[in-house]
Amino acid sequence: MADKKARLTIDGLDEAIELPVYSGTEGPDVVDVRPLTGNGRFTYDPGFVSTAACESKITYIDGGAGVLLHGGYPIEQLAEHSDYLEVCYLLLNGELPTPEQKEEFVGTIKRHTMVHEQMSDFFHGFRRDAHPMAIMVAVVGALSAFYHDSLDIDDAYHREVCAYRLVAKMPTIAAMCYKYSIGQPFQYPRNDLNYAENFLHMMFGNPCEDYKPSPVLAKAMDKIFLLHADHEQNASTSTVRLAGSSGANPFACIASGIAALWGPAHGGANEAVLTMLEEIGDESKIEEFVARAKDPNDSFRLMGFGHRVYRNFDPRAKVMKQTCDEVLAELGIEDEPLLKIAKRLEQIALEDEYFVQRKLYPNVDFYSGIILKAIGIPTTMFTVIFALSRTIGWISHWNEFHSSPNKIGRPRQLYTGPSKRDYPA
Ligand code: SDX
């Protein structure tokens, strides 16, 4: 129900257009602009900078304050006290699980980690040097071929099973993408390992020896999964919601999210950060790259910096930076050159008027790649890891969309093309 009203006056209109204004539990009020259509007008907001496309209860971001809440819980507290699967439960259900609920949830996920044996045939159509994101988009989309008939998207139980399958299978598929690229056999999941340990086992284990995942690396891996789990209506989540609004198969919707995430402006930034740091190569070249990032005539941007919503530190980047220090110390990697470049780059950028004025801070992607590299994960797999982590966010929003009456998403436009004209006689 509208709390307040906005009145829009437009030159030439005798009466103001009355627009309902709604308040949420947190964040800015929203103006319901739907009455505009009745007045023959649309809103205009390229890039959806000022558009709330939906109502949601899952995640809240205060970009000015650098706050990120999942189900009301600050990301810093979840990173400190929770783990990825517990956050998956929270995102799906809106509440943290009881110990019994968590045990049941973890057990269910473990029993869905294998993929259909024929899925492995699917990989062999790709070249070994195919980008793993290209393989992942295809393989996850292909899951809809295996589960196309056991899914009534209006049935909450069917949606729940679909969410469990995806959370459980994404690590298996991600690891298969990596194993395929290095010509090693796929590793089956092991139910005696926890989620992150199992992923490291499938990534780095092999049939010739017993692989014991490092508890330190598994903990860091789980924290990376947790920090990337969800982030409100970002580009890939909005893509999944829009694809889902047509009633499409959820596995196909998740594949659309993976495709949207791949871009360097979004989830592809973690791979681009490492490439940038390696290209900088030495602290002496930082100034040159910062100058390029500030040059309006140079398309180069400081990867891992800036954010559509955060006009302060991305709280995930702070946790990631701390985790980075912990992992490198545990691994005895003292002077990681890329970390030194990253920290110096951050320091220079945060003192530079160009970045200060535009409120550009490190985002989630700035430090994550250094941790992943220390764990032994190749750069091309970074966005695959992001997609693995974000799947719970995507499917939670997809589920929320289908949990209440909904409409197909169909934005309009400001048309500036030719007016009606006849085909030449
Ligand atoms: C993710 O939305 C989410 O929540 C995403 C995400 C998630 O968890 O889902 O948080 C994950 O995608 C993080 C962002 C990863 N991308 C990068 O690190 C790529 C580098 N960053 C930029 O491309 C950019 O900051 C964006 C895309 C992230 C945000 O772009 P916006 O909001 O469209 O901002 P903008 O392009 O309008 O920039 C405003 C100004 C511009 O300068 P002026 O035109 O005012 O002179 O800031 C400048 C931009 O040129 N700018 C940068 C910059 N980012 C913005 N200049 C140099 N380097 C940068 N990184």
CSV table of C-alpha atoms and ligand atoms in Angstrom, one decimal:
chain,number,residue,atom,x,y,z
A,1,MET,CA,0.0,0.0,0.0
A,2,ALA,CA,1.4,3.4,-0.9
A,3,ASP,CA,2.7,5.4,2.1
A,4,LYS,CA,2.9,8.6,0.2
A,5,LYS,CA,2.2,10.2,-3.1
A,6,ALA,CA,4.3,12.0,-5.7
A,7,ARG,CA,2.8,14.4,-8.2
A,8,LEU,CA,4.4,14.8,-11.6
A,9,THR,CA,3.6,17.9,-13.5
A,10,ILE,CA,4.5,18.0,-17.2
A,11,ASP,CA,4.4,21.1,-19.4
A,12,GLY,CA,1.2,21.0,-21.4
A,13,LEU,CA,-0.6,18.7,-19.0
A,14,ASP,CA,-3.5,20.3,-17.2
A,15,GLU,CA,-3.3,18.0,-14.2
A,16,ALA,CA,-0.4,16.5,-12.3
A,17,ILE,CA,0.0,12.8,-12.6
A,18,GLU,CA,-0.2,11.2,-9.1
A,19,LEU,CA,2.3,8.4,-8.4
A,20,PRO,CA,2.3,6.2,-5.4
A,21,VAL,CA,5.4,6.2,-3.2
A,22,TYR,CA,6.4,3.0,-1.2
A,23,SER,CA,8.9,2.6,1.6
A,24,GLY,CA,10.8,-0.6,2.3
A,25,THR,CA,12.3,-1.8,5.6
A,26,GLU,CA,15.7,-0.3,4.6
A,27,GLY,CA,16.8,2.0,1.8
A,28,PRO,CA,15.3,4.7,-0.5
A,29,ASP,CA,11.6,5.0,-1.1
A,30,VAL,CA,10.4,4.0,-4.6
A,31,VAL,CA,8.1,5.9,-6.9
A,32,ASP,CA,5.6,3.6,-8.6
A,33,VAL,CA,5.7,5.0,-12.2
A,34,ARG,CA,3.2,2.5,-13.7
A,35,PRO,CA,0.4,5.2,-13.9
A,36,LEU,CA,2.6,7.0,-16.4
A,37,THR,CA,1.7,4.4,-19.1
A,38,GLY,CA,-1.9,5.4,-18.8
A,39,ASN,CA,-0.8,8.9,-19.6
A,40,GLY,CA,1.1,7.7,-22.7
A,41,ARG,CA,4.5,8.1,-21.2
A,42,PHE,CA,7.4,5.8,-20.1
A,43,THR,CA,10.3,6.4,-17.7
A,44,TYR,CA,13.7,6.6,-19.2
A,45,ASP,CA,16.7,5.0,-17.3
A,46,PRO,CA,19.4,3.5,-19.5
A,47,GLY,CA,21.5,1.1,-17.4
A,48,PHE,CA,18.8,1.0,-14.7
A,49,VAL,CA,20.8,3.5,-12.6
A,50,SER,CA,17.7,4.7,-10.8
A,51,THR,CA,15.3,1.8,-11.3
A,52,ALA,CA,14.0,-0.7,-8.7
A,53,ALA,CA,12.9,-3.5,-11.0
A,54,CYS,CA,11.3,-5.6,-8.2
A,55,GLU,CA,10.6,-6.1,-4.5
A,56,SER,CA,12.9,-8.4,-2.7
A,57,LYS,CA,13.6,-9.7,0.8
A,58,ILE,CA,16.9,-11.4,0.2
A,59,THR,CA,19.8,-8.9,0.2
A,60,TYR,CA,20.2,-5.3,1.0
A,61,ILE,CA,23.0,-3.0,0.0
A,62,ASP,CA,23.7,0.6,1.3
A,63,GLY,CA,26.2,1.8,-1.2
A,64,GLY,CA,26.9,5.0,0.6
A,65,ALA,CA,27.7,3.3,3.9
A,66,GLY,CA,29.3,0.2,2.3
A,67,VAL,CA,26.8,-2.1,4.0
A,68,LEU,CA,25.8,-5.5,2.7
A,69,LEU,CA,23.1,-7.6,4.5
A,70,HIS,CA,21.9,-11.1,3.7
A,71,GLY,CA,18.6,-11.7,5.4
A,72,GLY,CA,19.6,-8.7,7.6
A,73,TYR,CA,22.9,-10.2,8.7
A,74,PRO,CA,26.0,-8.1,7.8
A,75,ILE,CA,28.4,-9.8,5.4
A,76,GLU,CA,31.3,-9.2,7.8
A,77,GLN,CA,29.6,-11.2,10.6
A,78,LEU,CA,28.6,-14.0,8.1
A,79,ALA,CA,32.2,-14.2,6.8
A,80,GLU,CA,33.4,-14.4,10.4
A,81,HIS,CA,30.9,-16.9,11.9
A,82,SER,CA,29.1,-18.7,9.1
A,83,ASP,CA,30.0,-20.8,6.1
A,84,TYR,CA,28.9,-20.9,2.5
A,85,LEU,CA,26.2,-23.6,2.8
A,86,GLU,CA,24.7,-22.0,5.8
A,87,VAL,CA,24.5,-18.7,3.8
A,88,CYS,CA,22.9,-20.7,0.9
A,89,TYR,CA,20.2,-21.9,3.3
A,90,LEU,CA,19.8,-18.3,4.6
A,91,LEU,CA,19.4,-16.9,1.0
A,92,LEU,CA,17.0,-19.5,0.0
A,93,ASN,CA,14.8,-19.5,3.2
A,94,GLY,CA,15.3,-16.0,4.7
A,95,GLU,CA,16.4,-17.4,8.1
A,96,LEU,CA,19.6,-19.1,9.4
A,97,PRO,CA,19.1,-22.9,9.8
A,98,THR,CA,18.9,-24.6,13.2
A,99,PRO,CA,21.7,-27.1,13.7
A,100,GLU,CA,19.3,-29.9,12.7
A,101,GLN,CA,18.1,-28.0,9.6
A,102,LYS,CA,21.7,-27.3,8.6
A,103,GLU,CA,22.7,-30.9,9.0
A,104,GLU,CA,19.8,-32.0,6.8
A,105,PHE,CA,20.6,-29.3,4.2
A,106,VAL,CA,24.3,-30.2,4.0
A,107,GLY,CA,23.3,-33.9,3.7
A,108,THR,CA,20.9,-33.2,0.9
A,109,ILE,CA,23.5,-31.1,-1.0
A,110,LYS,CA,26.0,-34.0,-0.6
A,111,ARG,CA,23.6,-36.4,-2.2
A,112,HIS,CA,23.2,-34.3,-5.3
A,113,THR,CA,26.8,-33.5,-6.2
A,114,MET,CA,27.2,-36.0,-9.0
A,115,VAL,CA,26.2,-35.1,-12.6
A,116,HIS,CA,24.6,-37.5,-15.1
A,117,GLU,CA,27.4,-39.6,-16.5
A,118,GLN,CA,26.6,-38.5,-20.0
A,119,MET,CA,27.5,-34.9,-19.1
A,120,SER,CA,31.1,-35.9,-19.3
A,121,ASP,CA,30.6,-36.7,-23.0
A,122,PHE,CA,29.3,-33.1,-23.5
A,123,PHE,CA,32.8,-31.7,-22.6
A,124,HIS,CA,34.5,-33.6,-25.4
A,125,GLY,CA,33.0,-31.3,-28.1
A,126,PHE,CA,35.2,-28.5,-26.8
A,127,ARG,CA,38.8,-27.8,-27.6
A,128,ARG,CA,41.0,-28.3,-24.5
A,129,ASP,CA,42.0,-24.6,-24.6
A,130,ALA,CA,38.4,-23.4,-24.7
A,131,HIS,CA,37.7,-20.7,-22.0
A,132,PRO,CA,36.2,-22.6,-19.1
A,133,MET,CA,33.4,-20.0,-18.9
A,134,ALA,CA,32.3,-21.0,-22.5
A,135,ILE,CA,32.2,-24.6,-21.3
A,136,MET,CA,30.3,-23.8,-18.1
A,137,VAL,CA,27.6,-21.7,-19.9
A,138,ALA,CA,27.0,-24.7,-22.2
A,139,VAL,CA,27.1,-27.5,-19.6
A,140,VAL,CA,24.9,-25.7,-17.1
A,141,GLY,CA,22.4,-24.9,-19.9
A,142,ALA,CA,22.5,-28.5,-20.9
A,143,LEU,CA,21.3,-29.5,-17.4
A,144,SER,CA,17.9,-28.4,-18.6
A,145,ALA,CA,18.1,-31.3,-21.0
A,146,PHE,CA,18.3,-33.7,-18.1
A,147,TYR,CA,15.7,-32.1,-15.9
A,148,HIS,CA,13.3,-30.6,-18.4
A,149,ASP,CA,10.3,-32.7,-17.4
A,150,SER,CA,10.5,-32.9,-13.6
A,151,LEU,CA,10.0,-29.3,-13.0
A,152,ASP,CA,6.8,-27.4,-12.3
A,153,ILE,CA,8.1,-23.9,-11.6
A,154,ASP,CA,4.8,-23.1,-9.8
A,155,ASP,CA,5.5,-26.0,-7.3
A,156,ALA,CA,7.6,-24.8,-4.4
A,157,TYR,CA,9.0,-28.3,-3.8
A,158,HIS,CA,10.2,-28.6,-7.4
A,159,ARG,CA,11.9,-25.2,-7.2
A,160,GLU,CA,13.6,-26.3,-3.9
A,161,VAL,CA,14.9,-29.5,-5.5
A,162,CYS,CA,16.2,-27.5,-8.5
A,163,ALA,CA,18.0,-25.1,-6.1
A,164,TYR,CA,19.6,-28.1,-4.3
A,165,ARG,CA,20.7,-29.7,-7.6
A,166,LEU,CA,22.4,-26.5,-8.7
A,167,VAL,CA,24.2,-25.7,-5.5
A,168,ALA,CA,25.4,-29.3,-5.3
A,169,LYS,CA,26.5,-29.7,-9.0
A,170,MET,CA,28.1,-26.4,-9.7
A,171,PRO,CA,31.4,-27.3,-8.0
A,172,THR,CA,31.5,-30.6,-9.8
A,173,ILE,CA,30.9,-28.9,-13.2
A,174,ALA,CA,33.4,-26.1,-12.4
A,175,ALA,CA,36.1,-28.7,-11.5
A,176,MET,CA,35.3,-30.7,-14.6
A,177,CYS,CA,35.9,-27.5,-16.7
A,178,TYR,CA,39.3,-27.2,-15.2
A,179,LYS,CA,40.2,-30.9,-15.4
A,180,TYR,CA,39.1,-30.9,-19.1
A,181,SER,CA,41.4,-27.9,-19.8
A,182,ILE,CA,44.5,-29.7,-18.4
A,183,GLY,CA,43.7,-33.1,-19.9
A,184,GLN,CA,43.3,-34.8,-16.6
A,185,PRO,CA,40.4,-37.2,-15.7
A,186,PHE,CA,37.4,-35.9,-13.9
A,187,GLN,CA,37.3,-36.5,-10.2
A,188,TYR,CA,34.1,-37.7,-8.7
A,189,PRO,CA,32.8,-35.8,-5.6
A,190,ARG,CA,33.5,-37.3,-2.2
A,191,ASN,CA,30.8,-37.2,0.5
A,192,ASP,CA,33.3,-37.5,3.3
A,193,LEU,CA,34.6,-34.0,2.5
A,194,ASN,CA,32.9,-30.6,3.2
A,195,TYR,CA,31.8,-28.4,0.3
A,196,ALA,CA,35.0,-26.4,-0.1
A,197,GLU,CA,37.3,-29.4,0.6
A,198,ASN,CA,35.3,-31.4,-2.0
A,199,PHE,CA,35.8,-28.7,-4.6
A,200,LEU,CA,39.6,-28.6,-4.0
A,201,HIS,CA,39.6,-32.4,-4.2
A,202,MET,CA,37.8,-32.4,-7.6
A,203,MET,CA,40.1,-29.6,-8.8
A,204,PHE,CA,43.5,-30.9,-7.6
A,205,GLY,CA,43.0,-34.6,-6.8
A,206,ASN,CA,44.0,-37.3,-9.3
A,207,PRO,CA,43.6,-41.1,-9.4
A,208,CYS,CA,47.3,-41.8,-8.7
A,209,GLU,CA,47.5,-40.5,-5.2
A,210,ASP,CA,45.4,-39.6,-2.2
A,211,TYR,CA,44.8,-35.8,-2.2
A,212,LYS,CA,44.2,-34.2,1.2
A,213,PRO,CA,42.7,-30.7,0.9
A,214,SER,CA,44.6,-28.1,3.1
A,215,PRO,CA,42.2,-26.9,5.8
A,216,VAL,CA,43.6,-23.4,5.4
A,217,LEU,CA,42.9,-23.3,1.7
A,218,ALA,CA,39.5,-25.0,2.1
A,219,LYS,CA,38.6,-22.3,4.7
A,220,ALA,CA,39.7,-19.5,2.3
A,221,MET,CA,37.9,-21.2,-0.6
A,222,ASP,CA,34.7,-21.3,1.5
A,223,LYS,CA,35.0,-17.7,2.4
A,224,ILE,CA,35.4,-16.7,-1.3
A,225,PHE,CA,32.3,-18.7,-2.1
A,226,LEU,CA,30.4,-17.0,0.8
A,227,LEU,CA,31.5,-13.5,-0.2
A,228,HIS,CA,30.3,-13.9,-3.8
A,229,ALA,CA,27.0,-15.6,-2.9
A,230,ASP,CA,24.5,-12.8,-3.7
A,231,HIS,CA,24.5,-9.1,-4.3
A,232,GLU,CA,20.9,-7.8,-4.9
A,233,GLN,CA,19.8,-6.9,-8.4
A,234,ASN,CA,23.2,-6.9,-10.2
A,235,ALA,CA,23.5,-7.5,-14.0
A,236,SER,CA,23.6,-11.3,-13.9
A,237,THR,CA,20.9,-11.6,-11.2
A,238,SER,CA,18.6,-9.3,-13.1
A,239,THR,CA,19.3,-11.4,-16.2
A,240,VAL,CA,18.2,-14.5,-14.4
A,241,ARG,CA,15.1,-12.8,-13.1
A,242,LEU,CA,14.2,-11.6,-16.6
A,243,ALA,CA,14.9,-15.0,-18.2
A,244,GLY,CA,12.8,-16.6,-15.4
A,245,SER,CA,9.9,-14.2,-16.0
A,246,SER,CA,9.2,-16.0,-19.4
A,247,GLY,CA,8.8,-19.3,-17.5
A,248,ALA,CA,12.0,-20.7,-18.9
A,249,ASN,CA,13.7,-23.8,-17.4
A,250,PRO,CA,15.7,-22.7,-14.4
A,251,PHE,CA,18.9,-24.3,-15.6
A,252,ALA,CA,18.6,-22.3,-18.8
A,253,CYS,CA,18.0,-19.2,-16.6
A,254,ILE,CA,21.2,-19.9,-14.6
A,255,ALA,CA,23.1,-20.3,-17.8
A,256,SER,CA,21.9,-16.8,-18.8
A,257,GLY,CA,23.2,-15.5,-15.5
A,258,ILE,CA,26.6,-17.2,-16.2
A,259,ALA,CA,26.7,-15.5,-19.6
A,260,ALA,CA,26.0,-12.1,-18.1
A,261,LEU,CA,28.5,-12.5,-15.3
A,262,TRP,CA,31.3,-13.3,-17.8
A,263,GLY,CA,31.8,-9.7,-18.9
A,264,PRO,CA,34.9,-7.8,-17.6
A,265,ALA,CA,32.6,-5.0,-16.2
A,266,HIS,CA,30.9,-7.6,-14.0
A,267,GLY,CA,32.2,-11.0,-12.8
A,268,GLY,CA,34.9,-11.2,-15.5
A,269,ALA,CA,36.7,-8.4,-13.5
A,270,ASN,CA,38.5,-10.8,-11.2
A,271,GLU,CA,40.3,-12.4,-14.2
A,272,ALA,CA,40.9,-8.9,-15.6
A,273,VAL,CA,42.4,-7.7,-12.3
A,274,LEU,CA,45.1,-10.4,-12.4
A,275,THR,CA,45.8,-9.7,-16.1
A,276,MET,CA,46.1,-6.0,-15.2
A,277,LEU,CA,48.4,-6.6,-12.2
A,278,GLU,CA,50.6,-8.9,-14.3
A,279,GLU,CA,50.6,-6.3,-17.1
A,280,ILE,CA,51.7,-3.6,-14.6
A,281,GLY,CA,54.4,-6.0,-13.5
A,282,ASP,CA,56.2,-3.6,-11.3
A,283,GLU,CA,55.3,-0.8,-8.8
A,284,SER,CA,57.3,1.7,-11.0
A,285,LYS,CA,54.6,1.3,-13.7
A,286,ILE,CA,51.6,1.9,-11.5
A,287,GLU,CA,51.5,5.7,-12.2
A,288,GLU,CA,51.3,5.0,-15.9
A,289,PHE,CA,48.3,2.7,-15.6
A,290,VAL,CA,46.6,5.1,-13.2
A,291,ALA,CA,47.0,7.9,-15.7
A,292,ARG,CA,45.5,5.7,-18.4
A,293,ALA,CA,42.6,4.8,-16.2
A,294,LYS,CA,41.9,8.6,-15.7
A,295,ASP,CA,42.3,9.4,-19.5
A,296,PRO,CA,38.8,9.9,-21.0
A,297,ASN,CA,40.2,9.0,-24.3
A,298,ASP,CA,41.6,5.6,-23.1
A,299,SER,CA,39.1,2.8,-22.7
A,300,PHE,CA,41.4,1.3,-20.0
A,301,ARG,CA,39.8,1.2,-16.5
A,302,LEU,CA,41.3,0.1,-13.2
A,303,MET,CA,39.9,-3.4,-13.0
A,304,GLY,CA,38.6,-4.3,-9.5
A,305,PHE,CA,37.8,-0.6,-8.9
A,306,GLY,CA,34.5,1.2,-8.9
A,307,HIS,CA,30.9,0.0,-8.5
A,308,ARG,CA,27.5,1.0,-9.6
A,309,VAL,CA,26.2,0.9,-6.0
A,310,TYR,CA,29.1,1.3,-3.6
A,311,ARG,CA,30.2,4.8,-3.2
A,312,ASN,CA,32.4,3.6,-0.3
A,313,PHE,CA,34.5,0.5,0.3
A,314,ASP,CA,32.9,-2.7,-0.9
A,315,PRO,CA,32.6,-4.5,2.5
A,316,ARG,CA,33.5,-7.8,0.7
A,317,ALA,CA,36.8,-6.3,-0.5
A,318,LYS,CA,37.8,-5.5,3.0
A,319,VAL,CA,37.2,-9.1,4.1
A,320,MET,CA,38.9,-10.3,1.0
A,321,LYS,CA,42.0,-8.2,1.6
A,322,GLN,CA,42.3,-9.6,5.2
A,323,THR,CA,41.8,-13.2,3.9
A,324,CYS,CA,44.5,-12.5,1.3
A,325,ASP,CA,47.0,-11.6,4.0
A,326,GLU,CA,46.0,-14.6,6.1
A,327,VAL,CA,46.2,-17.1,3.2
A,328,LEU,CA,49.6,-15.8,1.9
A,329,ALA,CA,51.0,-15.8,5.5
A,330,GLU,CA,49.7,-19.4,6.0
A,331,LEU,CA,51.3,-20.5,2.8
A,332,GLY,CA,54.5,-18.7,3.7
A,333,ILE,CA,54.3,-16.5,0.6
A,334,GLU,CA,56.0,-13.5,1.9
A,335,ASP,CA,56.5,-11.0,-0.9
A,336,GLU,CA,53.8,-11.9,-3.4
A,337,PRO,CA,54.7,-9.2,-6.0
A,338,LEU,CA,51.1,-9.0,-7.3
A,339,LEU,CA,49.8,-8.3,-3.8
A,340,LYS,CA,52.4,-5.6,-3.3
A,341,ILE,CA,51.4,-4.0,-6.6
A,342,ALA,CA,47.7,-4.3,-5.7
A,343,LYS,CA,48.2,-2.7,-2.3
A,344,ARG,CA,50.3,0.2,-3.7
A,345,LEU,CA,47.8,0.7,-6.6
A,346,GLU,CA,44.9,0.9,-4.0
A,347,GLN,CA,46.9,3.4,-1.9
A,348,ILE,CA,47.7,5.6,-5.0
A,349,ALA,CA,44.1,5.5,-6.3
A,350,LEU,CA,42.5,6.2,-3.0
A,351,GLU,CA,44.6,9.4,-2.7
A,352,ASP,CA,44.0,10.5,-6.3
A,353,GLU,CA,41.4,13.2,-6.8
A,354,TYR,CA,40.0,11.5,-9.9
A,355,PHE,CA,39.0,8.4,-7.9
A,356,VAL,CA,38.1,10.3,-4.7
A,357,GLN,CA,35.8,12.6,-6.6
A,358,ARG,CA,34.1,9.7,-8.3
A,359,LYS,CA,34.0,7.7,-5.1
A,360,LEU,CA,35.8,4.8,-6.8
A,361,TYR,CA,37.0,2.1,-4.3
A,362,PRO,CA,38.2,-1.5,-4.6
A,363,ASN,CA,35.4,-3.9,-5.2
A,364,VAL,CA,35.0,-7.6,-4.5
A,365,ASP,CA,37.2,-8.5,-7.5
A,366,PHE,CA,40.2,-6.5,-6.5
A,367,TYR,CA,41.8,-9.0,-4.1
A,368,SER,CA,40.0,-12.2,-4.8
A,369,GLY,CA,42.2,-13.2,-7.7
A,370,ILE,CA,45.4,-13.0,-5.6
A,371,ILE,CA,43.9,-15.5,-3.2
A,372,LEU,CA,42.7,-17.8,-6.0
A,373,LYS,CA,46.1,-17.7,-7.6
A,374,ALA,CA,47.7,-18.6,-4.2
A,375,ILE,CA,45.3,-21.6,-3.9
A,376,GLY,CA,46.6,-22.7,-7.3
A,377,ILE,CA,43.6,-21.8,-9.4
A,378,PRO,CA,44.4,-20.5,-12.9
A,379,THR,CA,43.2,-17.0,-13.9
A,380,THR,CA,40.8,-18.4,-16.5
A,381,MET,CA,38.9,-20.2,-13.8
A,382,PHE,CA,38.3,-17.1,-11.6
A,383,THR,CA,35.0,-16.2,-13.1
A,384,VAL,CA,33.9,-19.8,-13.1
A,385,ILE,CA,34.4,-19.7,-9.3
A,386,PHE,CA,32.4,-16.5,-9.1
A,387,ALA,CA,29.6,-18.2,-11.1
A,388,LEU,CA,29.8,-21.3,-8.8
A,389,SER,CA,29.4,-19.0,-5.8
A,390,ARG,CA,26.7,-16.8,-7.2
A,391,THR,CA,24.5,-19.6,-8.3
A,392,ILE,CA,22.7,-19.6,-4.9
A,393,GLY,CA,22.0,-15.9,-5.3
A,394,TRP,CA,20.7,-16.4,-8.8
A,395,ILE,CA,18.4,-19.3,-7.9
A,396,SER,CA,17.2,-17.6,-4.7
A,397,HIS,CA,16.1,-14.6,-6.7
A,398,TRP,CA,14.6,-16.9,-9.4
A,399,ASN,CA,12.7,-18.7,-6.6
A,400,GLU,CA,11.5,-15.5,-5.0
A,401,PHE,CA,10.3,-14.3,-8.4
A,402,HIS,CA,8.2,-17.5,-8.8
A,403,SER,CA,7.0,-17.5,-5.2
A,404,SER,CA,4.4,-14.7,-5.9
A,405,PRO,CA,2.2,-13.5,-8.8
A,406,ASN,CA,4.5,-12.2,-11.5
A,407,LYS,CA,4.6,-10.8,-15.0
A,408,ILE,CA,7.0,-11.3,-17.9
A,409,GLY,CA,9.6,-8.5,-17.9
A,410,ARG,CA,9.2,-6.4,-21.0
A,411,PRO,CA,10.9,-2.9,-20.8
A,412,ARG,CA,10.0,-0.2,-23.4
A,413,GLN,CA,12.2,2.4,-25.1
A,414,LEU,CA,12.7,5.9,-26.4
A,415,TYR,CA,12.4,5.4,-30.1
A,416,THR,CA,14.5,7.8,-32.2
A,417,GLY,CA,14.5,5.8,-35.5
A,418,PRO,CA,12.7,6.7,-38.8
A,419,SER,CA,9.0,7.5,-38.6
A,420,LYS,CA,6.6,5.5,-40.7
A,421,ARG,CA,7.5,5.6,-44.4
A,422,ASP,CA,6.4,3.7,-47.5
A,423,TYR,CA,8.5,1.1,-49.3
A,424,PRO,CA,9.8,2.7,-52.6
A,425,ALA,CA,7.4,1.9,-55.5
B,1,SDX,C1,30.9,-6.7,-9.9
B,1,SDX,O1,26.5,-4.7,-9.6
B,1,SDX,C2,27.0,-5.6,-8.7
B,1,SDX,O2,26.6,-5.7,-7.6
B,1,SDX,C3,28.2,-6.3,-9.3
B,1,SDX,C4,29.1,-7.1,-8.3
B,1,SDX,C5,28.3,-8.3,-7.8
B,1,SDX,O3,28.7,-8.8,-6.7
B,1,SDX,O4,27.4,-8.8,-8.5
B,1,SDX,O5,29.5,-6.3,-7.2
B,1,SDX,C6,30.3,-7.7,-9.0
B,1,SDX,O6,30.6,-6.7,-11.1
B,1,SDX,C7,31.9,-5.7,-9.4
B,1,SDX,C8,32.4,-4.7,-10.4
B,1,SDX,C9,33.5,-5.4,-11.2
B,1,SDX,N1,34.0,-4.5,-12.4
B,1,SDX,C10,35.1,-3.9,-12.4
B,1,SDX,O7,35.9,-3.9,-11.5
B,1,SDX,C11,35.5,-3.3,-13.7
B,1,SDX,C12,36.0,-1.8,-13.5
B,1,SDX,N2,34.9,-1.0,-13.0
B,1,SDX,C13,34.1,-0.3,-13.9
B,1,SDX,O8,34.0,-0.7,-15.2
B,1,SDX,C14,32.9,0.4,-13.3
B,1,SDX,O9,33.3,0.9,-12.1
B,1,SDX,C15,31.6,-0.4,-13.1
B,1,SDX,C16,31.2,-1.1,-14.4
B,1,SDX,C17,31.8,-1.4,-12.0
B,1,SDX,C18,30.5,0.5,-12.7
B,1,SDX,O10,30.3,1.4,-13.7
B,1,SDX,P1,29.2,2.5,-13.6
B,1,SDX,O11,28.4,2.4,-12.4
B,1,SDX,O12,28.4,2.5,-14.9
B,1,SDX,O13,30.0,3.8,-13.4
B,1,SDX,P2,30.4,4.8,-14.6
B,1,SDX,O14,31.0,3.9,-15.7
B,1,SDX,O15,29.3,5.7,-14.9
B,1,SDX,O16,31.7,5.5,-14.0
B,1,SDX,C19,31.5,6.8,-13.3
B,1,SDX,C20,32.8,7.5,-13.6
B,1,SDX,C21,33.2,7.6,-15.1
B,1,SDX,O17,34.0,8.7,-15.3
B,1,SDX,P3,33.3,10.1,-15.8
B,1,SDX,O18,32.5,9.7,-17.0
B,1,SDX,O19,32.4,10.6,-14.7
B,1,SDX,O20,34.4,11.0,-16.1
B,1,SDX,O21,33.9,6.8,-13.0
B,1,SDX,C22,34.8,6.3,-13.9
B,1,SDX,C23,34.0,6.4,-15.3
B,1,SDX,O22,34.9,6.5,-16.4
B,1,SDX,N3,35.1,5.0,-13.6
B,1,SDX,C24,36.4,4.5,-13.6
B,1,SDX,C25,36.3,3.2,-13.1
B,1,SDX,N4,35.0,2.9,-12.8
B,1,SDX,C26,34.3,4.0,-13.1
B,1,SDX,N5,37.5,5.1,-14.1
B,1,SDX,C27,38.6,4.3,-14.0
B,1,SDX,N6,38.6,3.0,-13.6
B,1,SDX,C28,37.5,2.4,-13.1
B,1,SDX,N7,37.5,1.2,-12.6
